[in-house]
mmCIF file of C-alpha atoms and ligand atoms in Angstrom:
data_model
loop_
_atom_site.group_PDB
_atom_site.id
_atom_site.type_symbol
_atom_site.label_atom_id
_atom_site.label_comp_id
_atom_site.label_asym_id
_atom_site.label_seq_id
_atom_site.Cartn_x
_atom_site.Cartn_y
_atom_site.Cartn_z
ATOM 1 C CA MET N 4 -5.018 -36.952 43.812
ATOM 2 C CA ALA N 5 -8.569 -35.805 44.759
ATOM 3 C CA SER N 6 -11.227 -34.351 42.479
ATOM 4 C CA ASP N 7 -13.497 -31.521 42.325
ATOM 5 C CA THR N 8 -17.254 -32.629 42.970
ATOM 6 C CA THR N 9 -18.701 -29.223 43.412
ATOM 7 C CA SER N 10 -17.071 -26.211 41.815
ATOM 8 C CA ALA N 11 -17.846 -27.009 38.037
ATOM 9 C CA PRO N 12 -20.824 -24.825 36.719
ATOM 10 C CA GLN N 13 -23.048 -27.376 36.718
ATOM 11 C CA THR N 14 -26.421 -26.096 36.117
ATOM 12 C CA ALA N 15 -27.491 -27.216 32.447
ATOM 13 C CA ASN N 16 -30.171 -26.292 29.831
ATOM 14 C CA PRO N 17 -33.241 -27.945 30.961
ATOM 15 C CA THR N 18 -33.485 -31.434 29.668
ATOM 16 C CA PRO N 19 -35.778 -31.393 26.513
ATOM 17 C CA CYS N 20 -39.144 -32.977 26.748
ATOM 18 C CA ALA N 21 -38.824 -35.335 23.581
ATOM 19 C CA PRO N 22 -37.858 -38.995 24.290
ATOM 20 C CA ILE N 23 -33.977 -39.437 24.102
ATOM 21 C CA ASP N 24 -32.770 -41.756 21.116
ATOM 22 C CA PRO N 25 -30.836 -44.572 22.842
ATOM 23 C CA ALA N 26 -28.147 -44.280 20.293
ATOM 24 C CA SER N 27 -27.929 -40.577 20.854
ATOM 25 C CA PRO N 28 -24.270 -39.632 21.983
ATOM 26 C CA ILE N 29 -22.800 -37.696 24.708
ATOM 27 C CA LEU N 30 -20.468 -35.236 23.007
ATOM 28 C CA VAL N 31 -17.287 -34.391 24.834
ATOM 29 C CA PHE N 32 -15.433 -31.457 23.512
ATOM 30 C CA ASP N 33 -12.011 -30.148 23.985
ATOM 31 C CA SER N 34 -9.332 -28.114 22.151
ATOM 32 C CA GLY N 35 -7.176 -31.318 22.106
ATOM 33 C CA VAL N 36 -6.445 -34.489 24.123
ATOM 34 C CA GLY N 37 -7.153 -33.034 27.474
ATOM 35 C CA GLY N 38 -10.829 -33.741 27.579
ATOM 36 C CA LEU N 39 -9.604 -37.567 27.620
ATOM 37 C CA THR N 40 -9.227 -37.087 31.436
ATOM 38 C CA VAL N 41 -13.024 -36.133 31.800
ATOM 39 C CA LEU N 42 -14.146 -38.736 29.127
ATOM 40 C CA GLU N 43 -12.141 -41.417 31.666
ATOM 41 C CA GLU N 44 -14.530 -40.665 34.302
ATOM 42 C CA VAL N 45 -17.482 -40.502 32.335
ATOM 43 C CA ARG N 46 -16.913 -44.166 31.119
ATOM 44 C CA LYS N 47 -16.584 -45.280 34.630
ATOM 45 C CA ALA N 48 -19.891 -43.695 35.615
ATOM 46 C CA LEU N 49 -21.694 -44.368 32.301
ATOM 47 C CA PRO N 50 -19.939 -47.431 30.644
ATOM 48 C CA GLU N 51 -22.879 -48.009 28.220
ATOM 49 C CA ALA N 52 -23.083 -44.302 26.923
ATOM 50 C CA PRO N 53 -22.339 -44.061 23.201
ATOM 51 C CA ILE N 54 -19.570 -41.183 23.107
ATOM 52 C CA ILE N 55 -18.438 -38.766 20.219
ATOM 53 C CA TYR N 56 -15.026 -37.152 21.468
ATOM 54 C CA ALA N 57 -14.322 -34.213 19.388
ATOM 55 C CA ALA N 58 -11.040 -32.238 19.744
ATOM 56 C CA ASP N 59 -10.560 -28.657 17.824
ATOM 57 C CA THR N 60 -7.048 -29.342 16.952
ATOM 58 C CA ALA N 61 -7.215 -26.953 14.278
ATOM 59 C CA GLY N 62 -7.634 -24.324 17.131
ATOM 60 C CA LEU N 63 -5.397 -25.740 19.636
ATOM 61 C CA PRO N 64 -4.151 -24.076 21.827
ATOM 62 C CA TYR N 65 -6.993 -22.089 23.071
ATOM 63 C CA GLY N 66 -5.025 -20.989 25.971
ATOM 64 C CA SER N 67 -3.040 -18.321 23.673
ATOM 65 C CA LYS N 68 -6.123 -16.928 21.793
ATOM 66 C CA THR N 69 -8.303 -14.075 22.856
ATOM 67 C CA GLU N 70 -11.583 -14.342 24.464
ATOM 68 C CA ALA N 71 -13.395 -13.615 21.104
ATOM 69 C CA GLN N 72 -11.744 -16.239 19.007
ATOM 70 C CA VAL N 73 -12.246 -18.882 21.669
ATOM 71 C CA ALA N 74 -15.980 -18.007 21.854
ATOM 72 C CA ALA N 75 -16.380 -17.849 17.870
ATOM 73 C CA ARG N 76 -14.638 -21.181 17.579
ATOM 74 C CA VAL N 77 -16.616 -23.011 20.407
ATOM 75 C CA ALA N 78 -20.078 -21.724 19.701
ATOM 76 C CA GLY N 79 -19.621 -22.558 15.922
ATOM 77 C CA LEU N 80 -18.321 -25.915 16.105
ATOM 78 C CA LEU N 81 -20.637 -26.961 18.788
ATOM 79 C CA GLY N 82 -23.586 -25.551 17.024
ATOM 80 C CA ARG N 83 -22.697 -27.713 13.711
ATOM 81 C CA MET N 84 -21.637 -30.558 15.807
ATOM 82 C CA THR N 85 -24.910 -30.717 17.765
ATOM 83 C CA GLU N 86 -26.833 -30.410 14.428
ATOM 84 C CA ARG N 87 -25.079 -33.364 12.618
ATOM 85 C CA PHE N 88 -24.609 -35.516 15.889
ATOM 86 C CA ARG N 89 -28.027 -34.897 18.038
ATOM 87 C CA PRO N 90 -25.969 -35.441 21.129
ATOM 88 C CA ARG N 91 -28.322 -36.087 24.207
ATOM 89 C CA LEU N 92 -25.624 -33.843 26.303
ATOM 90 C CA VAL N 93 -22.651 -31.836 25.297
ATOM 91 C CA CYS N 94 -19.713 -31.870 27.789
ATOM 92 C CA ILE N 95 -17.217 -29.030 27.260
ATOM 93 C CA ALA N 96 -14.281 -30.728 28.905
ATOM 94 C CA CYS N 97 -12.132 -27.759 28.596
ATOM 95 C CA ASN N 98 -11.480 -25.004 31.260
ATOM 96 C CA THR N 99 -10.423 -22.496 28.869
ATOM 97 C CA ALA N 100 -13.604 -22.852 26.684
ATOM 98 C CA SER N 101 -15.934 -23.230 29.514
ATOM 99 C CA THR N 102 -14.535 -20.104 31.639
ATOM 100 C CA ILE N 103 -14.937 -17.880 28.373
ATOM 101 C CA ALA N 104 -18.106 -19.395 26.483
ATOM 102 C CA LEU N 105 -20.208 -21.476 28.645
ATOM 103 C CA GLY N 106 -22.882 -18.943 29.105
ATOM 104 C CA MET N 107 -23.104 -17.883 25.561
ATOM 105 C CA VAL N 108 -23.249 -21.498 24.232
ATOM 106 C CA ARG N 109 -26.010 -22.358 26.714
ATOM 107 C CA GLU N 110 -27.838 -19.576 25.573
ATOM 108 C CA VAL N 111 -27.708 -20.717 21.782
ATOM 109 C CA LEU N 112 -27.775 -24.470 21.941
ATOM 110 C CA GLU N 113 -30.926 -26.350 23.268
ATOM 111 C CA VAL N 114 -29.130 -29.442 24.434
ATOM 112 C CA PRO N 115 -27.958 -29.780 28.056
ATOM 113 C CA ILE N 116 -24.483 -28.774 28.467
ATOM 114 C CA VAL N 117 -21.840 -29.342 31.324
ATOM 115 C CA GLY N 118 -18.967 -27.167 31.512
ATOM 116 C CA THR N 119 -15.536 -27.558 33.427
ATOM 117 C CA VAL N 120 -14.130 -24.844 35.800
ATOM 118 C CA PRO N 121 -11.261 -24.625 37.960
ATOM 119 C CA ALA N 122 -11.727 -26.848 41.246
ATOM 120 C CA ILE N 123 -11.159 -23.897 43.503
ATOM 121 C CA LYS N 124 -13.939 -24.965 45.957
ATOM 122 C CA PRO N 125 -12.485 -28.375 47.017
ATOM 123 C CA ALA N 126 -9.072 -26.933 46.769
ATOM 124 C CA ALA N 127 -10.029 -24.524 49.466
ATOM 125 C CA ALA N 128 -11.532 -26.894 51.709
ATOM 126 C CA MET N 129 -8.545 -29.392 51.334
ATOM 127 C CA THR N 130 -5.463 -26.991 51.954
ATOM 128 C CA ARG N 131 -4.236 -26.575 55.500
ATOM 129 C CA THR N 132 -1.498 -23.989 54.699
ATOM 130 C CA GLY N 133 -4.192 -21.747 53.069
ATOM 131 C CA VAL N 134 -1.956 -21.246 50.172
ATOM 132 C CA ILE N 135 -3.356 -22.813 46.797
ATOM 133 C CA GLY N 136 -1.589 -22.903 43.517
ATOM 134 C CA LEU N 137 -3.668 -22.799 40.247
ATOM 135 C CA LEU N 138 -2.155 -24.012 36.828
ATOM 136 C CA GLY N 139 -4.338 -23.017 33.894
ATOM 137 C CA THR N 140 -3.947 -21.673 30.406
ATOM 138 C CA GLU N 141 -3.208 -18.074 29.862
ATOM 139 C CA ALA N 142 -6.441 -17.608 28.769
ATOM 140 C CA THR N 143 -8.374 -19.377 31.963
ATOM 141 C CA ILE N 144 -6.247 -17.678 34.678
ATOM 142 C CA ARG N 145 -7.229 -14.079 33.479
ATOM 143 C CA GLN N 146 -11.052 -14.979 33.525
ATOM 144 C CA ALA N 147 -13.433 -13.099 35.571
ATOM 145 C CA TYR N 148 -15.020 -16.432 36.092
ATOM 146 C CA VAL N 149 -11.998 -17.420 38.051
ATOM 147 C CA ASP N 150 -12.085 -14.137 40.043
ATOM 148 C CA ARG N 151 -15.599 -14.927 41.112
ATOM 149 C CA LEU N 152 -14.611 -18.650 42.215
ATOM 150 C CA GLU N 153 -11.983 -17.149 44.046
ATOM 151 C CA GLN N 154 -14.278 -14.691 45.641
ATOM 152 C CA GLU N 155 -16.781 -16.978 46.495
ATOM 153 C CA PHE N 156 -14.662 -20.000 47.665
ATOM 154 C CA ALA N 157 -11.265 -19.087 48.634
ATOM 155 C CA ALA N 158 -11.900 -15.773 50.445
ATOM 156 C CA GLY N 159 -9.058 -15.746 53.351
ATOM 157 C CA LYS N 160 -7.000 -17.964 51.426
ATOM 158 C CA ARG N 161 -4.030 -17.315 49.069
ATOM 159 C CA LEU N 162 -4.700 -18.298 45.344
ATOM 160 C CA LEU N 163 -1.380 -18.096 43.245
ATOM 161 C CA ARG N 164 -2.126 -18.520 39.544
ATOM 162 C CA HIS N 165 0.021 -19.353 36.625
ATOM 163 C CA GLY N 166 -0.397 -19.802 32.869
ATOM 164 C CA ALA N 167 1.418 -22.842 31.799
ATOM 165 C CA PRO N 168 1.136 -23.401 27.867
ATOM 166 C CA GLY N 169 4.125 -25.529 28.086
ATOM 167 C CA LEU N 170 2.143 -28.131 30.009
ATOM 168 C CA VAL N 171 -0.408 -28.467 27.396
ATOM 169 C CA GLU N 172 2.290 -29.429 24.686
ATOM 170 C CA ALA N 173 3.859 -31.746 27.296
ATOM 171 C CA ALA N 174 0.366 -33.479 27.905
ATOM 172 C CA GLU N 175 -0.157 -33.688 23.977
ATOM 173 C CA ALA N 176 3.224 -35.051 23.570
ATOM 174 C CA LYS N 177 2.867 -37.653 26.425
ATOM 175 C CA LEU N 178 -0.232 -38.876 24.930
ATOM 176 C CA ARG N 179 1.659 -39.389 21.523
ATOM 177 C CA GLY N 180 3.952 -41.679 23.342
ATOM 178 C CA GLU N 181 6.623 -38.927 23.195
ATOM 179 C CA ARG N 182 8.888 -37.757 26.052
ATOM 180 C CA VAL N 183 7.588 -35.185 28.285
ATOM 181 C CA ASP N 184 10.060 -32.148 28.402
ATOM 182 C CA PRO N 185 11.149 -31.936 32.036
ATOM 183 C CA ALA N 186 12.006 -28.133 31.673
ATOM 184 C CA ALA N 187 7.980 -27.639 31.011
ATOM 185 C CA ILE N 188 7.219 -29.361 34.286
ATOM 186 C CA ALA N 189 10.246 -27.682 36.234
ATOM 187 C CA HIS N 190 8.994 -24.304 34.763
ATOM 188 C CA ALA N 191 5.519 -24.613 36.158
ATOM 189 C CA ALA N 192 6.151 -25.625 39.423
ATOM 190 C CA ASP N 193 9.059 -22.891 39.817
ATOM 191 C CA ALA N 194 6.433 -20.376 38.508
ATOM 192 C CA LEU N 195 4.110 -20.823 41.408
ATOM 193 C CA ARG N 196 6.842 -21.682 43.991
ATOM 194 C CA SER N 197 8.635 -18.220 43.508
ATOM 195 C CA GLN N 198 5.702 -16.179 43.946
ATOM 196 C CA PRO N 199 5.233 -14.548 47.357
ATOM 197 C CA GLY N 200 3.694 -17.411 49.714
ATOM 198 C CA GLY N 201 4.550 -20.032 47.028
ATOM 199 C CA ASP N 202 6.745 -22.097 49.449
ATOM 200 C CA ARG N 203 3.679 -22.624 51.502
ATOM 201 C CA ILE N 204 1.471 -24.320 48.503
ATOM 202 C CA ASP N 205 0.055 -27.571 49.609
ATOM 203 C CA THR N 206 -2.777 -27.813 47.097
ATOM 204 C CA VAL N 207 -2.560 -27.433 43.342
ATOM 205 C CA VAL N 208 -5.607 -26.906 41.026
ATOM 206 C CA LEU N 209 -5.181 -28.615 37.638
ATOM 207 C CA ALA N 210 -7.356 -26.076 35.700
ATOM 208 C CA CYS N 211 -6.883 -27.321 32.127
ATOM 209 C CA THR N 212 -8.045 -30.563 31.263
ATOM 210 C CA HIS N 213 -4.719 -31.543 29.669
ATOM 211 C CA PHE N 214 -2.654 -31.339 32.966
ATOM 212 C CA PRO N 215 -4.004 -34.497 34.909
ATOM 213 C CA LEU N 216 -2.257 -36.234 32.189
ATOM 214 C CA VAL N 217 1.404 -34.940 33.746
ATOM 215 C CA GLU N 218 0.222 -35.199 37.051
ATOM 216 C CA GLU N 219 2.729 -37.798 37.935
ATOM 217 C CA GLU N 220 5.357 -35.496 36.436
ATOM 218 C CA LEU N 221 4.171 -32.439 38.438
ATOM 219 C CA ALA N 222 3.786 -34.352 41.669
ATOM 220 C CA GLN N 223 7.575 -35.173 41.321
ATOM 221 C CA ALA N 224 8.515 -31.484 40.584
ATOM 222 C CA PHE N 225 6.543 -30.054 43.519
ATOM 223 C CA GLY N 226 7.785 -32.619 45.963
ATOM 224 C CA PRO N 227 5.786 -34.630 48.712
ATOM 225 C CA GLY N 228 2.957 -32.824 50.826
ATOM 226 C CA VAL N 229 1.436 -31.222 47.559
ATOM 227 C CA ARG N 230 -2.220 -32.605 46.502
ATOM 228 C CA PHE N 231 -3.614 -31.777 43.156
ATOM 229 C CA VAL N 232 -7.434 -31.325 42.459
ATOM 230 C CA HIS N 233 -9.360 -31.193 39.253
ATOM 231 C CA GLY N 234 -12.890 -31.592 38.260
ATOM 232 C CA ALA N 235 -13.320 -34.634 36.259
ATOM 233 C CA GLN N 236 -15.095 -37.088 38.689
ATOM 234 C CA GLY N 237 -17.472 -34.155 39.754
ATOM 235 C CA ILE N 238 -18.161 -33.676 35.993
ATOM 236 C CA ALA N 239 -18.837 -37.440 35.470
ATOM 237 C CA ARG N 240 -21.397 -37.438 38.322
ATOM 238 C CA GLN N 241 -23.246 -34.363 36.986
ATOM 239 C CA ILE N 242 -23.491 -35.968 33.699
ATOM 240 C CA ALA N 243 -24.838 -39.280 35.127
ATOM 241 C CA ARG N 244 -27.379 -37.227 37.342
ATOM 242 C CA LEU N 245 -28.553 -35.128 34.234
ATOM 243 C CA THR N 246 -28.916 -38.376 32.147
ATOM 244 C CA GLN N 247 -30.470 -40.463 34.841
ATOM 245 C CA GLY N 248 -33.101 -42.681 33.620
ATOM 246 C CA GLN N 249 -31.965 -42.470 30.049
ATOM 247 C CA GLU N 250 -31.658 -45.588 27.840
ATOM 248 C CA TYR N 251 -28.169 -46.312 26.070
ATOM 249 C CA ALA N 252 -27.702 -48.433 22.765
ATOM 250 C CA ARG N 253 -24.527 -48.183 21.353
ATOM 251 C CA GLN N 254 -24.856 -48.741 17.472
ATOM 252 C CA ALA N 255 -21.395 -48.157 16.422
ATOM 253 C CA PRO N 256 -17.956 -47.963 17.894
ATOM 254 C CA ASP N 257 -17.277 -44.670 19.812
ATOM 255 C CA ARG N 258 -15.339 -42.016 17.569
ATOM 256 C CA ALA N 259 -13.063 -39.477 18.221
ATOM 257 C CA LEU N 260 -13.037 -36.533 15.730
ATOM 258 C CA PHE N 261 -10.112 -33.906 14.942
ATOM 259 C CA THR N 262 -10.991 -30.770 13.349
ATOM 260 C CA GLY N 263 -7.128 -30.468 12.570
ATOM 261 C CA ALA N 264 -5.514 -31.163 8.960
ATOM 262 C CA GLY N 265 -3.111 -34.001 8.372
ATOM 263 C CA ASP N 266 -3.413 -37.720 9.335
ATOM 264 C CA VAL N 267 -3.874 -38.651 13.042
ATOM 265 C CA PRO N 268 -0.462 -40.154 14.305
ATOM 266 C CA ASP N 269 -0.722 -43.971 14.880
ATOM 267 C CA ALA N 270 0.512 -43.471 18.497
ATOM 268 C CA TYR N 271 -2.324 -41.143 19.224
ATOM 269 C CA ARG N 272 -4.739 -43.624 17.488
ATOM 270 C CA THR N 273 -3.274 -46.497 20.107
ATOM 271 C CA LYS N 274 -3.932 -44.348 23.159
ATOM 272 C CA LEU N 275 -7.417 -43.177 21.770
ATOM 273 C CA ALA N 276 -8.338 -46.901 21.722
ATOM 274 C CA GLN N 277 -7.455 -47.368 25.027
ATOM 275 C CA TYR N 278 -9.929 -44.784 26.321
ATOM 276 C CA GLY N 279 -12.679 -46.656 23.887
ATOM 277 C CA LEU N 280 -12.556 -44.409 20.953
ATOM 278 C CA LEU N 281 -12.156 -47.167 18.281
ATOM 279 C CA GLU N 282 -12.568 -44.994 15.138
ATOM 280 C CA VAL N 283 -11.020 -41.824 14.516
ATOM 281 C CA GLY N 284 -11.931 -39.305 11.818
ATOM 282 C CA LYS N 285 -12.047 -35.574 10.938
ATOM 283 C CA PHE N 286 -14.686 -33.036 11.391
HETATM 284 N N1 LIG A 313 -7.587 -28.348 27.640
HETATM 285 C C1 LIG A 313 -7.857 -26.935 27.574
HETATM 286 C C2 LIG A 313 -8.251 -26.525 29.146
HETATM 287 O O1 LIG A 313 -8.936 -27.279 29.734
HETATM 288 C C3 LIG A 313 -7.071 -25.854 27.051
HETATM 289 C C4 LIG A 313 -5.860 -26.409 26.220
HETATM 290 C C5 LIG A 313 -5.394 -25.324 25.244
HETATM 291 O O2 LIG A 313 -6.079 -25.369 24.127
HETATM 292 O O3 LIG A 313 -4.804 -24.330 25.321
HETATM 293 O O4 LIG A 313 -8.133 -25.391 29.383
#
């Protein structure tokens, strides 16, 4: 697997002048557990950084929502979360939320914001056949943001897109320790392979932060000779750059917060602990 280093929209709001409280967390936000794939890389880059992981499970899945619904949820929640937790930086670890609402959220919040967008640029550099597959949510694949990335970085290549909500469910299930539905994986691979030119795909962009959680299963379905690319490492590097020189002092265990009703299953808690999220709560 390779990771995107360059195509995420990684300019951010200017760093505020006031000194940063060493206990101030980095807030990592997604609709569900997909953002953990980004958190994993952030941990490697910044092991001392206090983290709050926030999952809008009450709004999951974002991929089947309208642009207005996603924008309203993301802006509203991040507004309330930044007020309550005073993060030093917000990472929107969600392609759907970023491709729809990144610009708008940056306009209203004063904290630096790093988003996540499809890794089309590195995929275009990697492909040898010139045919790239892109798996995202239904909302992500129709965004003008993706059209612009394609025009800018993949002109002259063929980019075949597929919206795969079944993979979001598969990733959530896998994290709960449940069986991944092989039909969801096979369907996603077939949907790209069956498009004109699909038999020549050699590079697949995982344009949803949930999908690296099922990369192994996808790799089996696509077969040898297909490489996968996503943005997690590049995002972590960007966060490290934007927080360079800042001090960290973790004063409490890192937390995962969920907006959804109901108890967080034990299987989930076990996995979250493996990502260093030792406390679990509601937002
Ligand atoms: N993890 C999200 C993404 O990167 C979206 C999953 C969903 O809520 O549909 O697009």
